[in-house]
Coordinates of C-alpha atoms in Angstrom, one line a residue:
M203 CA -4.1 -13.5 9.7
I204 CA -2.3 -10.4 9.1
K205 CA -1.4 -9.6 12.9
D206 CA 0.1 -13.1 13.1
Y207 CA 2.2 -12.5 10.2
T208 CA 3.6 -8.8 11.3
K209 CA 3.7 -9.9 15.2
D210 CA 7.6 -10.7 14.8
L211 CA 8.6 -8.0 12.5
E212 CA 10.6 -4.8 13.5
S213 CA 9.4 -1.4 11.9
E214 CA 12.4 -1.4 9.6
D215 CA 11.6 -5.0 8.4
Y216 CA 10.0 -5.7 4.8
L217 CA 6.7 -6.9 4.8
L218 CA 7.2 -8.7 1.8
P219 CA 10.6 -9.2 1.3
S220 CA 12.4 -10.9 -1.7
T221 CA 13.7 -14.5 -1.7
K222 CA 17.1 -12.9 -2.1
G223 CA 17.2 -10.3 0.7
G224 CA 15.9 -7.0 0.6
H225 CA 12.6 -5.6 -0.8
I226 CA 10.5 -7.0 -4.0
E227 CA 10.1 -5.1 -7.1
V228 CA 7.2 -3.4 -8.5
N229 CA 6.6 -6.2 -11.0
M230 CA 6.9 -9.0 -8.5
V231 CA 4.1 -7.2 -6.6
Y232 CA 2.0 -6.9 -9.9
Q233 CA 2.8 -10.7 -10.8
M234 CA 1.7 -12.0 -7.3
F235 CA -1.6 -9.8 -7.6
Q236 CA -2.2 -11.3 -10.9
K237 CA -1.8 -15.1 -9.7
V238 CA -4.2 -14.4 -6.8
A239 CA -6.5 -12.8 -8.9
K240 CA -6.4 -15.9 -11.4
L241 CA -7.0 -18.0 -8.4
L242 CA -9.9 -16.1 -7.7
G243 CA -11.5 -16.3 -10.9
R244 CA -11.4 -12.2 -10.9
D245 CA -10.0 -9.9 -13.5
D246 CA -10.7 -6.7 -11.9
I247 CA -8.5 -6.7 -9.2
G248 CA -4.9 -5.5 -9.2
T249 CA -2.1 -3.3 -7.8
H250 CA -3.9 -0.1 -9.0
T251 CA -7.4 -1.4 -7.5
L252 CA -5.1 -1.8 -4.2
R253 CA -4.1 1.8 -4.4
K254 CA -7.4 3.4 -5.1
T255 CA -8.7 1.2 -1.9
F256 CA -6.6 2.4 0.2
G257 CA -7.0 6.1 -1.0
Y258 CA -10.9 5.5 -0.5
H259 CA -10.6 4.3 2.8
L260 CA -7.8 7.0 4.0
L261 CA -10.3 9.7 2.6
Q262 CA -13.4 7.9 4.6
E263 CA -11.2 7.9 8.0
N264 CA -10.2 11.6 7.1
Q265 CA -13.8 12.6 6.8
R266 CA -14.7 10.6 10.0
R267 CA -12.1 12.4 12.0
G268 CA -13.5 15.9 11.0
H269 CA -11.4 16.8 8.0
T270 CA -13.5 18.5 5.8
D271 CA -11.0 19.5 2.7
G272 CA -9.0 16.1 2.7
N273 CA -5.7 18.3 2.2
T274 CA -4.3 17.1 5.6
R275 CA -0.9 16.2 4.1
S276 CA 1.9 18.2 2.4
Q277 CA 4.0 16.4 -0.3
Q278 CA 7.4 17.2 -2.0
R279 CA 8.9 15.7 -5.0
E280 CA 12.6 14.9 -4.5
N281 CA 14.8 12.5 -6.7
N282 CA 11.4 11.4 -8.5
K283 CA 9.9 10.3 -5.2
T284 CA 6.9 11.8 -3.6
L285 CA 7.5 12.6 0.3
Y286 CA 4.6 13.1 2.6
W287 CA 4.4 14.5 6.0
D288 CA 1.7 15.4 8.1
Q289 CA 1.1 19.1 8.5

């Protein structure tokens, strides 16, 4: 399903574009998660859950690849944004 959705996207395209063009706002992502959670009858999922799950799977993948300390990326704060790059 995801492959079908993304097959025609260019690398610079937004995965979830707004209806007005450009990217969607953070609160829209939150609202979308709330609607889906309600449809599923769940109250234990949300945007923070997605972040935690992504972090968990990233950690598992790094360990699988032989990284032992999990500190495989550098970060820098700039203009209130965190920038990451591989070491």
